[in-house]
Tab-separated table of C-alpha atoms in Angstrom:
chain	number	residue	atom	x	y	z
A	1	MET	CA	107.633	93.527	118.389
A	2	ALA	CA	105.040	90.854	117.840
A	3	GLN	CA	104.474	89.964	114.171
A	4	LEU	CA	101.083	88.471	114.865
A	5	GLN	CA	97.953	88.283	112.775
A	6	ARG	CA	94.676	89.503	114.103
A	7	ILE	CA	91.067	88.468	113.936
A	8	ALA	CA	87.984	90.110	115.349
A	9	ILE	CA	85.830	88.074	117.717
A	10	THR	CA	82.545	88.588	119.550
A	11	SER	CA	83.265	88.834	123.253
A	12	LEU	CA	79.772	89.670	124.494
A	13	SER	CA	76.488	87.872	123.956
A	14	SER	CA	73.794	89.970	122.278
A	15	ALA	CA	70.471	89.481	120.503
A	16	ASN	CA	72.400	88.828	117.285
A	17	ALA	CA	75.374	86.840	118.425
A	18	LEU	CA	76.652	84.593	121.151
A	19	SER	CA	79.942	85.388	122.783
A	20	GLN	CA	82.764	83.393	121.254
A	21	LEU	CA	84.634	83.514	124.537
A	22	GLN	CA	84.112	80.472	126.734
A	23	GLN	CA	86.327	80.573	129.798
A	24	ASN	CA	89.809	80.552	128.326
A	25	GLN	CA	88.802	79.443	124.859
A	26	ILE	CA	87.655	81.135	121.697
A	27	LEU	CA	85.125	79.151	119.674
A	28	LEU	CA	86.030	79.959	116.075
A	29	THR	CA	83.362	80.360	113.387
A	30	PRO	CA	83.798	78.485	110.087
A	31	GLN	CA	84.683	81.816	108.411
A	32	GLN	CA	87.332	82.539	111.033
A	33	GLN	CA	88.771	79.042	110.661
A	34	HIS	CA	88.920	79.551	106.893
A	35	TYR	CA	90.590	82.944	107.324
A	36	LEU	CA	93.152	81.712	109.847
A	37	ASN	CA	93.949	78.470	108.002
A	38	ARG	CA	93.589	79.353	104.343
A	39	VAL	CA	94.129	83.103	104.072
A	40	LEU	CA	96.643	83.726	106.858
A	41	ARG	CA	98.026	80.134	106.616
A	42	LEU	CA	98.297	79.601	110.338
A	43	GLN	CA	98.757	76.077	111.677
A	44	LYS	CA	97.852	74.380	114.909
A	45	GLY	CA	99.933	75.872	117.712
A	46	ASP	CA	100.473	79.201	115.911
A	47	ARG	CA	99.665	82.326	117.824
A	48	PHE	CA	97.476	85.238	116.803
A	49	ILE	CA	95.693	88.197	118.342
A	50	ALA	CA	91.960	88.190	118.974
A	51	MET	CA	90.333	91.639	119.179
A	52	ASP	CA	86.795	92.260	120.362
A	53	GLY	CA	86.400	95.635	118.643
A	54	MET	CA	85.891	97.370	121.962
A	55	GLY	CA	89.524	97.866	122.820
A	56	LYS	CA	90.284	94.437	124.261
A	57	CYS	CA	92.903	92.133	122.776
A	58	TRP	CA	94.059	88.662	123.690
A	59	LEU	CA	97.060	86.619	122.672
A	60	ALA	CA	95.630	83.288	121.484
A	61	GLN	CA	96.920	79.973	120.164
A	62	LEU	CA	95.206	78.083	117.351
A	63	GLU	CA	93.920	74.621	118.315
A	64	GLY	CA	91.817	73.434	115.356
A	65	GLU	CA	88.248	74.719	115.719
A	66	GLU	CA	89.079	76.607	118.872
A	67	ALA	CA	91.817	78.839	120.152
A	68	GLN	CA	93.343	78.911	123.586
A	69	ILE	CA	93.626	82.316	125.244
A	70	LEU	CA	97.156	82.812	126.562
A	71	GLU	CA	96.939	86.330	127.955
A	72	LEU	CA	95.070	89.626	127.912
A	73	LEU	CA	97.139	92.255	126.076
A	74	SER	CA	97.467	95.896	126.975
A	75	VAL	CA	97.144	98.113	123.913
A	76	GLU	CA	96.894	101.860	123.701
A	77	THR	CA	97.981	102.736	120.203
A	78	GLU	CA	95.902	100.178	118.297
A	79	LEU	CA	92.501	100.870	116.764
A	80	PRO	CA	89.516	99.170	118.397
A	81	ILE	CA	88.606	97.497	115.098
A	82	SER	CA	90.504	95.515	112.516
A	83	ILE	CA	90.968	97.267	109.152
A	84	THR	CA	92.005	95.277	106.079
A	85	LEU	CA	93.221	97.189	103.035
A	86	MET	CA	92.771	95.436	99.691
A	87	ILE	CA	94.967	97.418	97.324
A	88	ALA	CA	95.545	96.885	93.629
A	89	LEU	CA	99.323	96.991	93.311
A	90	PRO	CA	100.395	100.410	92.043
A	91	LYS	CA	103.229	101.017	89.591
A	92	GLY	CA	106.843	101.519	90.610
A	93	ASN	CA	107.732	101.835	94.279
A	94	GLY	CA	104.441	103.471	95.287
A	95	PHE	CA	103.457	100.487	97.381
A	96	ASP	CA	106.329	101.129	99.817
A	97	GLU	CA	104.786	104.463	100.767
A	98	VAL	CA	101.312	102.938	101.077
A	99	VAL	CA	102.582	100.262	103.456
A	100	ARG	CA	104.443	102.862	105.515
A	101	CYS	CA	101.585	105.374	105.810
A	102	CYS	CA	98.806	102.834	106.328
A	103	THR	CA	100.827	101.124	109.051
A	104	GLU	CA	101.141	104.486	110.803
A	105	LEU	CA	97.375	104.861	110.468
A	106	GLY	CA	96.653	101.576	112.237
A	107	VAL	CA	95.883	99.115	109.410
A	108	ALA	CA	95.710	95.478	110.577
A	109	CYS	CA	96.158	93.668	107.272
A	110	ILE	CA	97.201	94.657	103.755
A	111	ALA	CA	96.196	92.420	100.859
A	112	PRO	CA	98.052	93.294	97.620
A	113	ILE	CA	95.680	92.606	94.737
A	114	MET	CA	96.348	91.622	91.126
A	115	SER	CA	93.555	93.521	89.346
A	116	ASP	CA	92.712	93.608	85.622
A	117	ARG	CA	94.798	96.765	85.241
A	118	THR	CA	97.675	95.765	87.521
A	119	LEU	CA	100.933	95.760	85.612
A	120	LEU	CA	103.199	94.479	88.325
A	121	ASN	CA	103.855	90.888	89.290
A	122	PRO	CA	105.927	91.351	92.422
A	123	SER	CA	108.867	89.152	93.312
A	124	PRO	CA	109.142	87.356	96.663
A	125	GLN	CA	111.874	89.875	97.545
A	126	LYS	CA	109.267	92.644	97.260
A	127	LEU	CA	107.025	90.918	99.784
A	128	GLU	CA	109.953	90.649	102.183
A	129	ARG	CA	110.695	94.320	101.648
A	130	TRP	CA	107.081	95.364	102.357
A	131	ARG	CA	107.016	93.294	105.543
A	132	ARG	CA	110.233	94.947	106.685
A	133	ILE	CA	108.772	98.397	105.971
A	134	ALA	CA	105.612	97.507	107.915
A	135	SER	CA	107.689	96.347	110.846
A	136	GLU	CA	109.791	99.529	110.881
A	137	ALA	CA	106.743	101.786	110.500
A	138	ALA	CA	104.905	99.979	113.304
A	139	GLU	CA	107.859	100.572	115.569
A	140	GLN	CA	108.283	104.236	114.616
A	141	SER	CA	104.591	104.988	115.042
A	142	GLU	CA	104.672	103.211	118.447
A	143	ARG	CA	102.114	100.566	117.550
A	144	SER	CA	101.762	97.381	119.565
A	145	PHE	CA	101.443	95.108	116.521
A	146	VAL	CA	102.895	94.841	113.047
A	147	PRO	CA	100.307	94.669	110.251
A	148	THR	CA	100.083	91.506	108.199
A	149	ILE	CA	101.109	91.816	104.550
A	150	LEU	CA	99.491	88.941	102.658
A	151	GLU	CA	100.911	87.389	99.522
A	152	PRO	CA	99.450	89.010	96.394
A	153	ILE	CA	96.177	87.383	95.326
A	154	SER	CA	93.731	87.862	92.476
A	155	PHE	CA	90.896	90.320	92.870
A	156	ASP	CA	88.237	87.609	92.681
A	157	ALA	CA	89.963	85.479	95.325
A	158	ALA	CA	90.226	88.531	97.579
A	159	LEU	CA	86.524	89.323	97.240
A	160	SER	CA	85.604	86.129	99.053
A	161	SER	CA	88.462	86.067	101.564
A	162	PHE	CA	87.207	88.471	104.192
A	163	ALA	CA	84.072	87.864	106.228
A	164	THR	CA	82.626	91.148	107.471
A	165	GLN	CA	79.494	93.138	106.780
A	166	GLN	CA	81.419	96.368	106.348
A	167	LYS	CA	83.166	96.161	102.977
A	168	TYR	CA	83.849	99.179	100.761
A	169	ILE	CA	85.383	99.631	97.344
A	170	CYS	CA	86.687	103.124	96.450
A	171	GLU	CA	86.057	104.414	92.942
A	172	GLY	CA	86.924	107.929	91.739
A	173	ARG	CA	84.563	107.987	88.762
A	174	GLY	CA	80.802	107.593	89.039
A	175	ASN	CA	78.431	109.170	91.492
A	176	TYR	CA	79.054	107.066	94.551
A	177	PRO	CA	78.375	108.336	98.087
A	178	HIS	CA	81.309	109.654	100.117
A	179	LEU	CA	82.947	107.094	102.390
A	180	LYS	CA	82.428	109.472	105.331
A	181	ASN	CA	78.653	109.078	104.958
A	182	CYS	CA	78.788	105.279	104.711
A	183	LEU	CA	80.826	104.311	107.760
A	184	HIS	CA	78.541	103.016	110.447
A	185	ASN	CA	80.026	102.392	113.803
A	186	GLN	CA	77.598	99.906	115.203
A	187	GLY	CA	78.863	96.596	116.347
A	188	GLU	CA	81.128	95.798	113.402
A	189	MET	CA	84.602	94.832	114.495
A	190	SER	CA	86.255	94.658	111.138
A	191	ILE	CA	86.256	96.719	107.971
A	192	VAL	CA	87.577	95.853	104.525
A	193	ILE	CA	88.401	98.718	102.151
A	194	ALA	CA	89.542	98.231	98.556
A	195	THR	CA	91.396	100.841	96.485
A	196	GLY	CA	92.133	100.539	92.785
A	197	PRO	CA	95.062	100.719	90.389
A	198	GLU	CA	96.095	103.589	88.091
A	199	GLY	CA	93.165	104.030	85.740
A	200	GLY	CA	90.700	102.692	88.294
A	201	TRP	CA	88.844	99.407	88.596
A	202	THR	CA	87.176	97.940	85.528
A	203	GLU	CA	83.367	97.951	85.401
A	204	LYS	CA	83.388	94.185	85.756
A	205	GLU	CA	85.498	94.433	88.922
A	206	ILE	CA	83.092	96.939	90.468
A	207	ASP	CA	80.140	94.713	89.545
A	208	ASN	CA	81.784	91.652	91.068
A	209	ALA	CA	82.638	93.570	94.222
A	210	ILE	CA	79.038	94.739	94.600
A	211	LYS	CA	77.849	91.130	94.150
A	212	ALA	CA	80.288	90.115	96.902
A	213	GLY	CA	78.737	92.637	99.293
A	214	PHE	CA	81.092	95.580	98.789
A	215	GLN	CA	79.633	99.076	98.823
A	216	PRO	CA	81.129	101.421	96.215
A	217	VAL	CA	82.214	104.739	97.732
A	218	SER	CA	83.890	107.996	96.742
A	219	LEU	CA	86.791	109.715	98.520
A	220	GLY	CA	85.825	113.186	97.298
A	221	ARG	CA	85.415	115.102	94.063
A	222	ARG	CA	89.023	115.130	92.958
A	223	ILE	CA	90.773	112.212	91.273
A	224	LEU	CA	93.311	110.669	93.659
A	225	ARG	CA	96.387	108.719	92.611
A	226	ALA	CA	96.510	104.997	93.342
A	227	VAL	CA	98.989	105.654	96.164
A	228	THR	CA	97.047	108.549	97.701
A	229	ALA	CA	93.620	106.876	97.820
A	230	PRO	CA	94.489	104.158	100.405
A	231	ILE	CA	96.117	106.741	102.711
A	232	VAL	CA	93.036	108.968	102.523
A	233	ALA	CA	90.694	106.015	103.079
A	234	LEU	CA	92.704	104.834	106.089
A	235	SER	CA	92.810	108.374	107.502
A	236	LEU	CA	89.018	108.586	107.410
A	237	ILE	CA	88.346	105.109	108.787
A	238	SER	CA	90.975	105.400	111.547
A	239	ALA	CA	89.603	108.759	112.658
A	240	ALA	CA	86.022	107.475	112.569
A	241	CYS	CA	86.728	104.479	114.781
A	242	GLU	CA	89.389	105.955	117.070
A	243	VAL	CA	88.045	105.961	120.614
T	1	MET	CA	95.269	126.105	84.250
T	2	ALA	CA	94.934	129.251	86.304
T	3	GLN	CA	97.753	129.743	88.827
T	4	LEU	CA	95.710	132.111	90.930
T	5	GLN	CA	95.689	132.790	94.630
T	6	ARG	CA	92.515	132.593	96.613
T	7	ILE	CA	90.921	134.449	99.462
T	8	ALA	CA	87.678	133.818	101.293
T	9	ILE	CA	85.113	136.616	101.359
T	10	THR	CA	81.710	137.145	102.959
T	11	SER	CA	79.089	137.217	100.222
T	12	LEU	CA	75.974	137.415	102.394
T	13	SER	CA	75.042	139.885	105.096
T	14	SER	CA	74.384	138.355	108.491
T	15	ALA	CA	74.075	139.406	112.110
T	16	ASN	CA	77.865	139.158	112.412
T	17	ALA	CA	79.093	140.458	109.106
T	18	LEU	CA	78.174	142.662	106.209
T	19	SER	CA	78.488	141.289	102.708
T	20	GLN	CA	81.768	142.302	101.121
T	21	LEU	CA	80.147	142.153	97.711
T	22	GLN	CA	78.852	145.494	96.429
T	23	GLN	CA	77.627	145.248	92.869
T	24	ASN	CA	80.726	144.204	90.977
T	25	GLN	CA	83.186	145.099	93.684
T	26	ILE	CA	84.666	143.335	96.688
T	27	LEU	CA	85.367	145.600	99.658
T	28	LEU	CA	88.535	144.149	101.177
T	29	THR	CA	89.075	144.068	104.931
T	30	PRO	CA	92.415	145.345	106.305
T	31	GLN	CA	93.403	141.708	106.999
T	32	GLN	CA	92.623	140.702	103.420
T	33	GLN	CA	94.567	143.665	102.067
T	34	HIS	CA	97.522	142.662	104.241
T	35	TYR	CA	97.279	139.050	103.081
T	36	LEU	CA	96.994	139.929	99.382
T	37	ASN	CA	99.696	142.614	99.439
T	38	ARG	CA	102.182	141.375	102.001
T	39	VAL	CA	101.787	137.602	102.184
T	40	LEU	CA	100.799	136.769	98.620
T	41	ARG	CA	102.640	139.841	97.219
T	42	LEU	CA	99.956	140.765	94.718
T	43	GLN	CA	100.015	144.211	93.139
T	44	LYS	CA	97.364	146.486	91.718
T	45	GLY	CA	95.911	144.887	88.594
T	46	ASP	CA	96.830	141.337	89.649
T	47	ARG	CA	94.074	138.766	89.552
T	48	PHE	CA	92.957	136.361	92.267
T	49	ILE	CA	90.036	134.152	93.136
T	50	ALA	CA	87.473	135.153	95.747
T	51	MET	CA	85.564	132.261	97.339
T	52	ASP	CA	82.508	132.673	99.538
T	53	GLY	CA	82.808	129.307	101.285
T	54	MET	CA	79.458	128.198	99.925
T	55	GLY	CA	80.648	126.935	96.579
T	56	LYS	CA	80.778	130.228	94.706
T	57	CYS	CA	83.995	131.612	93.221
T	58	TRP	CA	84.754	134.790	91.334
T	59	LEU	CA	87.739	135.889	89.298
T	60	ALA	CA	88.711	139.283	90.729
T	61	GLN	CA	91.298	141.980	90.074
T	62	LEU	CA	93.055	143.858	92.868
T	63	GLU	CA	92.443	147.620	92.879
T	64	GLY	CA	93.915	148.907	96.144
T	65	GLU	CA	91.342	148.598	98.942
T	66	GLU	CA	88.821	146.977	96.665
T	67	ALA	CA	88.765	144.310	94.007
T	68	GLN	CA	86.835	144.318	90.762
T	69	ILE	CA	84.838	141.183	89.990
T	70	LEU	CA	85.606	140.019	86.464
T	71	GLU	CA	83.510	136.863	86.243
T	72	LEU	CA	81.704	134.144	88.159
T	73	LEU	CA	83.659	130.880	87.914
T	74	SER	CA	82.229	127.406	87.574
T	75	VAL	CA	83.944	124.953	89.909
T	76	GLU	CA	83.060	121.368	90.688
T	77	THR	CA	86.224	119.824	92.005
T	78	GLU	CA	87.236	122.559	94.468
T	79	LEU	CA	86.408	122.514	98.163
T	80	PRO	CA	83.867	125.103	99.359
T	81	ILE	CA	86.400	126.502	101.826
T	82	SER	CA	90.002	127.609	101.603
T	83	ILE	CA	92.506	125.393	103.443
T	84	THR	CA	95.997	126.671	104.196
T	85	LEU	CA	98.629	124.139	105.263
T	86	MET	CA	101.463	125.513	107.385
T	87	ILE	CA	104.091	122.771	107.290
T	88	ALA	CA	107.468	122.689	108.947
T	89	LEU	CA	109.794	121.618	106.132
T	90	PRO	CA	110.552	117.902	106.455
T	91	LYS	CA	113.926	116.316	105.733
T	92	GLY	CA	115.000	115.088	102.311
T	93	ASN	CA	112.490	115.031	99.467
T	94	GLY	CA	109.463	114.383	101.699
T	95	PHE	CA	107.985	117.746	100.868
T	96	ASP	CA	107.463	116.737	97.233
T	97	GLU	CA	105.050	114.031	98.309
T	98	VAL	CA	103.255	116.386	100.705
T	99	VAL	CA	102.715	118.944	97.947
T	100	ARG	CA	101.473	116.244	95.576
T	101	CYS	CA	99.038	114.570	98.000
T	102	CYS	CA	97.711	117.767	99.578
T	103	THR	CA	97.075	119.248	96.140
T	104	GLU	CA	95.032	116.168	95.276
T	105	LEU	CA	93.126	116.688	98.516
T	106	GLY	CA	92.141	120.249	97.637
T	107	VAL	CA	94.557	122.443	99.612
T	108	ALA	CA	94.429	126.130	98.602
T	109	CYS	CA	97.750	127.339	99.979
T	110	ILE	CA	100.880	125.679	101.352
T	111	ALA	CA	103.176	127.730	103.580
T	112	PRO	CA	106.570	126.030	104.142
T	113	ILE	CA	107.717	126.901	107.645
T	114	MET	CA	111.183	127.233	109.128
T	115	SER	CA	110.615	125.874	112.642
T	116	ASP	CA	113.083	125.537	115.532
T	117	ARG	CA	113.775	121.927	114.500
T	118	THR	CA	113.807	122.470	110.735
T	119	LEU	CA	117.137	121.450	109.243
T	120	LEU	CA	116.527	122.469	105.683
T	121	ASN	CA	116.987	125.888	104.136
T	122	PRO	CA	115.542	125.342	100.681
T	123	SER	CA	117.017	126.839	97.537
T	124	PRO	CA	114.919	128.913	95.104
T	125	GLN	CA	115.119	125.922	92.735
T	126	LYS	CA	113.228	123.883	95.330
T	127	LEU	CA	110.397	126.394	95.397
T	128	GLU	CA	110.155	126.232	91.607
T	129	ARG	CA	110.113	122.455	91.797
T	130	TRP	CA	107.292	122.422	94.395
T	131	ARG	CA	105.216	124.825	92.297
T	132	ARG	CA	105.677	122.582	89.255
T	133	ILE	CA	104.605	119.538	91.292
T	134	ALA	CA	101.527	121.425	92.547
T	135	SER	CA	100.622	122.394	89.013
T	136	GLU	CA	100.971	118.814	87.714
T	137	ALA	CA	99.044	117.352	90.650
T	138	ALA	CA	96.230	119.898	90.233
T	139	GLU	CA	95.904	118.886	86.609
T	140	GLN	CA	96.014	115.141	87.297
T	141	SER	CA	93.438	115.372	90.074
T	142	GLU	CA	91.217	117.489	87.788
T	143	ARG	CA	91.162	120.546	90.011
T	144	SER	CA	90.154	123.964	88.717
T	145	PHE	CA	92.963	125.844	90.474
T	146	VAL	CA	96.592	125.296	91.346
T	147	PRO	CA	97.429	125.721	95.035
T	148	THR	CA	99.709	128.569	96.030
T	149	ILE	CA	103.099	127.570	97.409
T	150	LEU	CA	104.409	130.485	99.470
T	151	GLU	CA	108.083	131.228	99.985
T	152	PRO	CA	109.371	129.649	103.211
T	153	ILE	CA	108.800	131.882	106.240
T	154	SER	CA	109.609	131.660	109.923
T	155	PHE	CA	107.113	130.028	112.263
T	156	ASP	CA	106.468	133.274	114.150
T	157	ALA	CA	105.831	135.211	110.938
T	158	ALA	CA	103.434	132.509	109.779
T	159	LEU	CA	101.471	132.617	113.042
T	160	SER	CA	100.292	136.145	112.290
T	161	SER	CA	99.888	135.804	108.514
T	162	PHE	CA	96.524	134.148	108.265
T	163	ALA	CA	93.322	135.773	109.475
T	164	THR	CA	90.736	133.126	110.319
T	165	GLN	CA	89.075	131.893	113.466
T	166	GLN	CA	89.674	128.249	112.590
T	167	LYS	CA	93.378	127.596	113.181
T	168	TYR	CA	94.772	124.257	114.328
T	169	ILE	CA	98.230	123.019	115.189
T	170	CYS	CA	98.800	119.235	115.113
T	171	GLU	CA	100.923	117.704	117.865
T	172	GLY	CA	101.496	113.974	118.328
T	173	ARG	CA	102.534	114.108	121.988
T	174	GLY	CA	100.345	115.453	124.760
T	175	ASN	CA	96.685	114.823	125.396
T	176	TYR	CA	95.102	117.086	122.808
T	177	PRO	CA	91.601	116.470	121.420
T	178	HIS	CA	91.293	114.728	118.033
T	179	LEU	CA	91.024	117.080	115.062
T	180	LYS	CA	87.801	115.288	114.035
T	181	ASN	CA	86.117	116.545	117.207
T	182	CYS	CA	87.328	120.132	116.776
T	183	LEU	CA	86.281	120.959	113.215
T	184	HIS	CA	83.202	123.126	113.296
T	185	ASN	CA	81.504	123.796	110.046
T	186	GLN	CA	79.653	126.950	110.857
T	187	GLY	CA	80.272	129.968	108.747
T	188	GLU	CA	84.067	129.793	108.570
T	189	MET	CA	85.331	129.979	105.040
T	190	SER	CA	88.959	129.322	105.678
T	191	ILE	CA	90.976	126.943	107.833
T	192	VAL	CA	94.645	127.002	108.713
T	193	ILE	CA	96.286	123.754	109.820
T	194	ALA	CA	99.904	123.483	110.977
T	195	THR	CA	101.935	120.257	111.058
T	196	GLY	CA	105.353	119.908	112.612
T	197	PRO	CA	108.851	118.716	111.730
T	198	GLU	CA	110.543	115.412	112.605
T	199	GLY	CA	110.705	115.412	116.391
T	200	GLY	CA	107.644	117.629	116.682
T	201	TRP	CA	107.166	121.278	117.576
T	202	THR	CA	109.037	122.698	120.546
T	203	GLU	CA	107.039	123.613	123.648
T	204	LYS	CA	107.667	127.266	122.932
T	205	GLU	CA	106.272	126.922	119.421
T	206	ILE	CA	103.100	125.292	120.729
T	207	ASP	CA	102.751	128.041	123.354
T	208	ASN	CA	103.195	130.782	120.754
T	209	ALA	CA	100.677	129.116	118.444
T	210	ILE	CA	98.116	128.927	121.243
T	211	LYS	CA	98.692	132.623	122.008
T	212	ALA	CA	98.109	133.359	118.296
T	213	GLY	CA	94.714	131.621	118.442
T	214	PHE	CA	95.708	128.152	117.237
T	215	GLN	CA	94.004	125.150	118.820
T	216	PRO	CA	96.346	122.195	119.471
T	217	VAL	CA	94.903	118.940	118.123
T	218	SER	CA	95.819	115.272	117.784
T	219	LEU	CA	95.586	113.128	114.633
T	220	GLY	CA	95.173	109.874	116.564
T	221	ARG	CA	97.047	107.730	119.030
T	222	ARG	CA	99.914	106.684	116.825
T	223	ILE	CA	102.950	108.842	116.068
T	224	LEU	CA	102.832	109.996	112.436
T	225	ARG	CA	105.847	110.974	110.362
T	226	ALA	CA	106.252	114.620	109.361
T	227	VAL	CA	105.201	113.736	105.801
T	228	THR	CA	102.203	111.624	106.813
T	229	ALA	CA	100.617	114.090	109.254
T	230	PRO	CA	99.707	116.800	106.693
T	231	ILE	CA	98.150	114.213	104.349
T	232	VAL	CA	96.049	112.806	107.197
T	233	ALA	CA	95.026	116.290	108.356
T	234	LEU	CA	94.029	117.316	104.834
T	235	SER	CA	92.088	114.062	104.353
T	236	LEU	CA	90.022	114.773	107.452
T	237	ILE	CA	89.399	118.458	106.722
T	238	SER	CA	88.590	117.879	103.040
T	239	ALA	CA	86.121	115.126	103.899
T	240	ALA	CA	84.528	117.229	106.639
T	241	CYS	CA	83.888	120.212	104.380
T	242	GLU	CA	83.186	118.434	101.094
T	243	VAL	CA	79.611	119.213	100.076
């Protein structure tokens, strides 16, 4: 199964955006170049998957500021949009279950986050283990692609890593609107959702996320564990965007 | 924390139903009497919680065909409707995680089911363990009530145990409509949702469920594990009915 990273592209021209597809090439935006080169660490000649958010996917090859389209892919079990989960690393082995469940639910990318209240500093062996779990779960759930598990990064670095208008941060305390009432399905091809550690995000983290364009949301009136929250969030987003 | 069972009652008169509330008494329907006496095994003098599906709850005491209302309860973290999860017992310790997560998500009652493909015949110690997990999870998630964990029953017995119009059975294979498109929020105060074992329900089980008034539904295009499906189903139902 292909272990390929994904980015969302604009395949149709509209009032707001030009199509990035030009014959067999994808013209990459500066944000996409940054994401592919710096966040995903792809190099010239590396392959990735371009998704247009409307159910079409292409296998593409990075060529500097452009990408060459190699073939149109047939996908039936993938979501039409790209979901990135930013998750503060939970205690113990809880992250294994998060990777497994969120892969089943269609996540495209998981970014493990070192937050103010994160206790764990995972070893490289852990990262290998998570990638193996993602690969197995993708196969068992009959997905076409394996989600990307990024190397753990700091919360502040993560806040500026993902370029999309639809960014949410889940917080159990405080009177934030329910995620279900905040998801808007219009034109966005990628979603970033952040879930916190045991004890929740710090106030400063929430403030910084809001400054970075994240909308704080609730997942309901009960307090969820750090390992339950991402599964619930993914369940709601997957269902909302499933065609 | 109160370890009390719950039933849904009609508190307002309408074109379709008379109010079951008469001064300080609840007039129980034959179905409710069956459920309280036979399924939940309550006896005269035992207490339970009556919910009207619109956010009101009362502590009540069983008195044969009626129940005496003892007090109006204040609840903020409970769902306005009563959700029963019928779950075919998964392999290994997977059920622990299901009990934990579904309690966090507001489930009212969990009915472990012996299906055609269920391998496990749980010991009484297991049942004790699940009830302890439910109690701990209810406390940690700041719920007002602890969900009821019923003794394991056969699939066919379970099909006729729960009297509600809104009954769903989740099935990964087959072209069933998505649960999100089937939930209707009008007037029902209780929902039953059934999720299957590893390998799914048998055709005969699905047929019998349909005959018993269950609607077969999908949870998305990917195949979910037996322990993931109930968490996803509860996430969607909780979010849909959360006020």
